[in-house]
mmCIF file of C-alpha atoms and ligand atoms in Angstrom:
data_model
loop_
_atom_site.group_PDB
_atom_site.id
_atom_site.type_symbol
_atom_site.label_atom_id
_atom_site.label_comp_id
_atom_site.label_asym_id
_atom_site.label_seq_id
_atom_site.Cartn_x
_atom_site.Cartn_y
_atom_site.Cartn_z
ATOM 1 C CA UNK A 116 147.679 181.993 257.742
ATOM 2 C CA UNK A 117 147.987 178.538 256.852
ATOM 3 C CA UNK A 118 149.325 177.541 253.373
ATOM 4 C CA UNK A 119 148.389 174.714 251.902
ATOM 5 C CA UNK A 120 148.593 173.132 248.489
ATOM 6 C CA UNK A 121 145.758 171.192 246.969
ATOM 7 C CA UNK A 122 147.037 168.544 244.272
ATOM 8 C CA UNK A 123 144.592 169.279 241.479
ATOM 9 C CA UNK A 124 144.565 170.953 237.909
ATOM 10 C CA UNK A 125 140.767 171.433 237.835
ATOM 11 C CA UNK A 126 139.833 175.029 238.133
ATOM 12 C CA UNK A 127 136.601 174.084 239.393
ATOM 13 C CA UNK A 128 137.423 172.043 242.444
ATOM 14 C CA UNK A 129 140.075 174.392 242.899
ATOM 15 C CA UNK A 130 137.335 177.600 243.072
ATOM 16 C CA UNK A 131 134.822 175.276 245.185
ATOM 17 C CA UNK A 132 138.170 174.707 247.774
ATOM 18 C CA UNK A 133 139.029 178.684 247.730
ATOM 19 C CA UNK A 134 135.530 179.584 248.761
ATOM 20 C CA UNK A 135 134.957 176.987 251.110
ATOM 21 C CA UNK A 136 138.128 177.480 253.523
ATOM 22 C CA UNK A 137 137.870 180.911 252.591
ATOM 23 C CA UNK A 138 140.163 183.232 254.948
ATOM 24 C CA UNK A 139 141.130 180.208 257.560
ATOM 25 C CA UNK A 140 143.855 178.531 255.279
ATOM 26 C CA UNK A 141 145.498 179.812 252.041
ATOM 27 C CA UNK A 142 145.290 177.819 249.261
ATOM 28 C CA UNK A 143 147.661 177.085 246.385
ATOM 29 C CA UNK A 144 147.197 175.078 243.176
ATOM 30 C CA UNK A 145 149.824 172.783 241.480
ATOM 31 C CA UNK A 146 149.982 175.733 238.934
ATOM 32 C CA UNK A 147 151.071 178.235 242.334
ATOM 33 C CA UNK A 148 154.035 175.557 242.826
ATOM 34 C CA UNK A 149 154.515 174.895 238.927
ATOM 35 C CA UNK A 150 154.109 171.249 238.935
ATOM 36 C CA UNK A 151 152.779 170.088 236.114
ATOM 37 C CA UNK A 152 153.401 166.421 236.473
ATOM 38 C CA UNK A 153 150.608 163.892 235.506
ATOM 39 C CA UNK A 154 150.163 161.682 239.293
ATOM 40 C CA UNK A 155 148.639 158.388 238.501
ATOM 41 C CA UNK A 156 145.828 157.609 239.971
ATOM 42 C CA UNK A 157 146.470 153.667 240.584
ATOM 43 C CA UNK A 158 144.777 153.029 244.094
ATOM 44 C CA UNK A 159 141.623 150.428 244.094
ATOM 45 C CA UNK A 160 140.240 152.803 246.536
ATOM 46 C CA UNK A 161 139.098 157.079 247.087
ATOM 47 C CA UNK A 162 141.723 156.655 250.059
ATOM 48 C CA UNK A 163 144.406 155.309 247.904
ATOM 49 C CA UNK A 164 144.238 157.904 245.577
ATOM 50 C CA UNK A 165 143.977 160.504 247.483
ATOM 51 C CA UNK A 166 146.658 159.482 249.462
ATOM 52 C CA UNK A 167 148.986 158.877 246.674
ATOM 53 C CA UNK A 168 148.651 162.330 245.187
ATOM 54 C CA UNK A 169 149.259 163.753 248.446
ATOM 55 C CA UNK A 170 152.212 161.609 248.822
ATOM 56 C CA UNK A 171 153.589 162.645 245.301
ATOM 57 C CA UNK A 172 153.550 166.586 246.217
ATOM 58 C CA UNK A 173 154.776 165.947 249.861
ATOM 59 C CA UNK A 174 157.979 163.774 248.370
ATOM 60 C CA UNK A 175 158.802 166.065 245.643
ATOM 61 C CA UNK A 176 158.378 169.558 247.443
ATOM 62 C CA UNK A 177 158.284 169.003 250.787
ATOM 63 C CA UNK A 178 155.001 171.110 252.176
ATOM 64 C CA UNK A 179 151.664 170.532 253.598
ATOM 65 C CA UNK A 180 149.133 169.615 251.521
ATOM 66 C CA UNK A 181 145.839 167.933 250.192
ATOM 67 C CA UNK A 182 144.627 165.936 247.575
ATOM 68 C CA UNK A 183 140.709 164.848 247.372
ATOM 69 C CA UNK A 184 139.072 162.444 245.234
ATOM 70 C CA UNK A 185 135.887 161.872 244.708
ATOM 71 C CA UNK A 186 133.614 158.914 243.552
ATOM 72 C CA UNK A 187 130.021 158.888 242.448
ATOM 73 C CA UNK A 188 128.200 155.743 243.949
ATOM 74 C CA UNK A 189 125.639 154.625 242.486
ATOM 75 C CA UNK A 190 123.228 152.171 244.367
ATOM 76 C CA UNK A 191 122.094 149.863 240.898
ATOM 77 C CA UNK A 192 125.550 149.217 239.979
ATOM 78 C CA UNK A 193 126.657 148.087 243.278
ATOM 79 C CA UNK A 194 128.470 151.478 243.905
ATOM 80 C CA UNK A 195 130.080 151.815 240.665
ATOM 81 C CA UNK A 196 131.478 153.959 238.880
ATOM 82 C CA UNK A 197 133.073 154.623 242.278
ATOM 83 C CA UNK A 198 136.690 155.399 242.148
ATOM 84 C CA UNK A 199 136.755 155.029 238.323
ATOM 85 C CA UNK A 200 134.040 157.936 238.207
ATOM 86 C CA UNK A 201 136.745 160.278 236.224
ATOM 87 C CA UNK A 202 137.494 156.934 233.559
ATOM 88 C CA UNK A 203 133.924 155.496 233.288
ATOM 89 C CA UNK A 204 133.566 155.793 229.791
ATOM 90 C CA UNK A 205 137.140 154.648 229.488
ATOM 91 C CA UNK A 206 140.643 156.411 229.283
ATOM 92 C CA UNK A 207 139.626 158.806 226.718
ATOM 93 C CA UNK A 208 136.658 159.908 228.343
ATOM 94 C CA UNK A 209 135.017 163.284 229.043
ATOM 95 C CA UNK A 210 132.171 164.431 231.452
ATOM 96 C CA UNK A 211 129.168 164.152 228.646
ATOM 97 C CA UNK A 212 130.331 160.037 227.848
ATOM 98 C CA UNK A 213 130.889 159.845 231.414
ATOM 99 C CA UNK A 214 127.172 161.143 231.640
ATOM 100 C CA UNK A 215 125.770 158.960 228.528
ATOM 101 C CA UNK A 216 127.058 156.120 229.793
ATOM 102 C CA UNK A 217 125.758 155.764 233.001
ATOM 103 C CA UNK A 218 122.516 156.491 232.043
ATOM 104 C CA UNK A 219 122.525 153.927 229.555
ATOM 105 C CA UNK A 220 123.492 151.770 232.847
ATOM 106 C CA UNK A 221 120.512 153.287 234.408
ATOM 107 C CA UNK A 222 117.630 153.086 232.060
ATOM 108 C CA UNK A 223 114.906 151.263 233.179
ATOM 109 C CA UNK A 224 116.203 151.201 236.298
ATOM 110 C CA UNK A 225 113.685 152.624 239.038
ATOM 111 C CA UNK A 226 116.616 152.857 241.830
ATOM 112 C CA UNK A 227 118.128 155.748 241.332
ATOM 113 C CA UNK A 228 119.765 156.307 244.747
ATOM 114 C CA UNK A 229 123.551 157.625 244.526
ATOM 115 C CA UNK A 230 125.979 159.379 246.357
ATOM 116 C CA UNK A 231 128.892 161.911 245.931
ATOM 117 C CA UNK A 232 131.699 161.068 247.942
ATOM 118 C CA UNK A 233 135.151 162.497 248.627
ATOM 119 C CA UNK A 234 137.337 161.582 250.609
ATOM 120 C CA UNK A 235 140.625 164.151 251.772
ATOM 121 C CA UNK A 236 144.122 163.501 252.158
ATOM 122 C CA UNK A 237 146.426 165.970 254.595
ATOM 123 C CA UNK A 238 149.821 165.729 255.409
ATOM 124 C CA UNK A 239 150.591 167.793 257.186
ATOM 125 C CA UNK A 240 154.120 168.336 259.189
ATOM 126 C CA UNK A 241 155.064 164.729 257.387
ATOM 127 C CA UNK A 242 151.768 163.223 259.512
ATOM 128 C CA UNK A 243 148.854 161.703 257.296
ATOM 129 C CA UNK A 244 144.956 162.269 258.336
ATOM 130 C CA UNK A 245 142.123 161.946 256.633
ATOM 131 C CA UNK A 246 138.516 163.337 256.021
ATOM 132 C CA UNK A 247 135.380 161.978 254.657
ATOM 133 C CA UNK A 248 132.283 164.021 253.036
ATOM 134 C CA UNK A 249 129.071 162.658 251.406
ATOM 135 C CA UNK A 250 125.634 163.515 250.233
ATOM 136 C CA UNK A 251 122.943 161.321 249.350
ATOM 137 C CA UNK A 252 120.846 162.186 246.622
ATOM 138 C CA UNK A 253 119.294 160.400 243.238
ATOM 139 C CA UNK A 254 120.559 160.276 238.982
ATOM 140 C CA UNK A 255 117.643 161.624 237.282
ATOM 141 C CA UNK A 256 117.061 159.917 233.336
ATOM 142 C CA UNK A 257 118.383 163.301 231.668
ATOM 143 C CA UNK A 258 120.742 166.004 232.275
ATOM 144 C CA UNK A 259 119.667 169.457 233.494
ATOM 145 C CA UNK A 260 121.685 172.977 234.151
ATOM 146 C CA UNK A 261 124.498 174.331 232.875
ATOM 147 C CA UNK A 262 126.598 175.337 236.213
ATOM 148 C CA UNK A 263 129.041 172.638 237.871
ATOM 149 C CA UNK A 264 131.389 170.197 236.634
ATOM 150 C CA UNK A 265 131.615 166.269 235.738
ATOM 151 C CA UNK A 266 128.160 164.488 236.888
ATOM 152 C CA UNK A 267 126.935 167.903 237.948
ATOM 153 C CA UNK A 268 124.092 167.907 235.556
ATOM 154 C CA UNK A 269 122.338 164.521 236.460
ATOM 155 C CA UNK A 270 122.542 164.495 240.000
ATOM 156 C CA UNK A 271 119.677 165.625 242.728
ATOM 157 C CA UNK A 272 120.031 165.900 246.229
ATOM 158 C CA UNK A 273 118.126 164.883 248.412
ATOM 159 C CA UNK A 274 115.611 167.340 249.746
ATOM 160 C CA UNK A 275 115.980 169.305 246.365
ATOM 161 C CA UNK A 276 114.211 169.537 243.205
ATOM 162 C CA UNK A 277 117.522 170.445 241.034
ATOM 163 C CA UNK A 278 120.559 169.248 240.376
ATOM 164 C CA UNK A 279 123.681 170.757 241.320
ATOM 165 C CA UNK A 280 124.416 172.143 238.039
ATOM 166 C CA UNK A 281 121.118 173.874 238.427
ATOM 167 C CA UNK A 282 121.510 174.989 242.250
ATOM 168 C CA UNK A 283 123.858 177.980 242.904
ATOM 169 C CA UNK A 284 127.749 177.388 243.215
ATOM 170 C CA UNK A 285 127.285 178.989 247.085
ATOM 171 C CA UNK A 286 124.284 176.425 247.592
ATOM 172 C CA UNK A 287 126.116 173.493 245.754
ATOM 173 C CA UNK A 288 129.035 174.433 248.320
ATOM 174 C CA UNK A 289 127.521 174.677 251.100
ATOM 175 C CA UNK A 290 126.063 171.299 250.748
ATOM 176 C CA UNK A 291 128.468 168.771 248.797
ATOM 177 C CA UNK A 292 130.388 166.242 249.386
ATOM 178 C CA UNK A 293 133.362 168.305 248.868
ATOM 179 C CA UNK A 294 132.303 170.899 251.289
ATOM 180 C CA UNK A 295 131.594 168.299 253.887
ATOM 181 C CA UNK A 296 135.251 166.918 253.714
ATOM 182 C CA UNK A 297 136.260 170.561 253.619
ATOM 183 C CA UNK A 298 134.888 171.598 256.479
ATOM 184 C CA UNK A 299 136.401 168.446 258.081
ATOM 185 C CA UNK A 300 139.784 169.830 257.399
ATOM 186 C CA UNK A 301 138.755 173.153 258.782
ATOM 187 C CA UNK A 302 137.362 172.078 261.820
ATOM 188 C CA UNK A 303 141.034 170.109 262.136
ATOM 189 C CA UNK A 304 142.575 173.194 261.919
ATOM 190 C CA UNK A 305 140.260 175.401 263.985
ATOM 191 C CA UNK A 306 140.820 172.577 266.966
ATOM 192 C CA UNK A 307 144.553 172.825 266.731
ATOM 193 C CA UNK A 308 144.259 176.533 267.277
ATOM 194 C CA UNK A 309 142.618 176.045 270.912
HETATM 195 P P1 LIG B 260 138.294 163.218 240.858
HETATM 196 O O1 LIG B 260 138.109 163.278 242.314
HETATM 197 O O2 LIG B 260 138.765 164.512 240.297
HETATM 198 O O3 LIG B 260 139.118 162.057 240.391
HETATM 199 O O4 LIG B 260 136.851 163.054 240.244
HETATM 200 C C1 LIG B 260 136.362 161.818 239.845
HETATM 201 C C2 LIG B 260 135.179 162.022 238.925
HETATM 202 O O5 LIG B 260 134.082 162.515 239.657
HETATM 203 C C3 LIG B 260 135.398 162.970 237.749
HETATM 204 O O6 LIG B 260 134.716 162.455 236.636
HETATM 205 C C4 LIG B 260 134.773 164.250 238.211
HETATM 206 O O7 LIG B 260 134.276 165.011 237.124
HETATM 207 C C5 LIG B 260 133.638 163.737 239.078
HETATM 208 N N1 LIG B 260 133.374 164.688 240.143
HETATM 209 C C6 LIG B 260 134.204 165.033 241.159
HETATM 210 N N2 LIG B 260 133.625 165.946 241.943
HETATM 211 C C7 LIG B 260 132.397 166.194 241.395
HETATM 212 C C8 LIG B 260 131.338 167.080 241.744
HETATM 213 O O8 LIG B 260 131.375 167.861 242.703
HETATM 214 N N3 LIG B 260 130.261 167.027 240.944
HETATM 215 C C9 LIG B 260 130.141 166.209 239.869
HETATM 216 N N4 LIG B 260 131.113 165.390 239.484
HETATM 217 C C10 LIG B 260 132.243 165.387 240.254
#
């Protein structure tokens, strides 16, 4: 099967990636590899990021692999927070002043459009590609559910009436932004095989 690593530290994405490419390409985790550098995430762009990360593993240990990152756009605020999603409420930041600060940025506001994006980097046999996943959905004014991660909790998509952190992980991933991008990467792999 094919091994992969995937250049993140968060459990969560890490679970979401396991059951999504479940039995068609074995994934490791920095951990798997022990890295346990810190890769700066300097790009202006989900791309750049993604591509630097991806870079960073490929340089140093010389396998295939994948980074993702992810922005949350938000229609109002002209797409931000975007590819500073994970910094919003600045450097020292968590998920809940992530969370109370955008709807600070939001209330009042009646547009409350926003997307999830990711956006995949492979390289794989020293060649880059990449893969794009989004969902469309709206911020609601106050959080609700316990499940997920980061803006999890104030997020609806479309055709739902919950938010992720309220929807099943196994509906969440069947559905996201991740998964889309995911699947993307899959279907590259399932091609190659013909
Ligand atoms: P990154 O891709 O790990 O850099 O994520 C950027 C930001 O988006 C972080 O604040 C994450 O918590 C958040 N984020 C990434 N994926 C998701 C998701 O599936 N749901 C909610 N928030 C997410």
């Amino acid at each position: 099967m094919k091994k992969l690593v995937f250049v993140t530290n968060n459990n969560h994405k890490l679970a979401e990636a396991k059951a999504i490419l479940n039995n068609k390409v074995e994934i490791c985790s920095l951990k798997d590899i022990a890295c346990f550098d810190e890769i700066a995430e300097t790009g202006s762009t989900l791309n750049e990021n993604a591509e630097i990360k991806a870079n960073y593993i490929f340089e140093r240990f010389n396998c295939d692999t994948f980074a993702d990152d992810t922005g949350l756009e938000v229609d109002a605020l002209n797409g931000a927070p975007g590819v500073y999603s994970a910094r919003y409420a600045g450097e020292d930041g968590n998920a809940t002043k992530n969370i109370e600060k955008l709807l600070k940025e939001l209330k009042g506001e009646k547009n409350r459009k926003a997307q999830f994006r990711t956006v995949i980097a492979l390289i794989e046999n020293g060649k880059k590609h990449f893969f794009e996943g989004k969902i469309e959905g709206k911020i609601i004014e106050k959080q609700k559910g316990n499940g997920g991660f980061g803006y999890d909790s104030v997020f609806i998509p479309d055709g739902y009436d919950k938010t992720f952190a309220e929807l099943a992980p196994e509906v969440k991933n069947s559905i996201s932004h991740r998964a889309k991008a995911m699947q993307l990467l899959v279907d590259y792999f399932n091609n190659k095989e013909k």
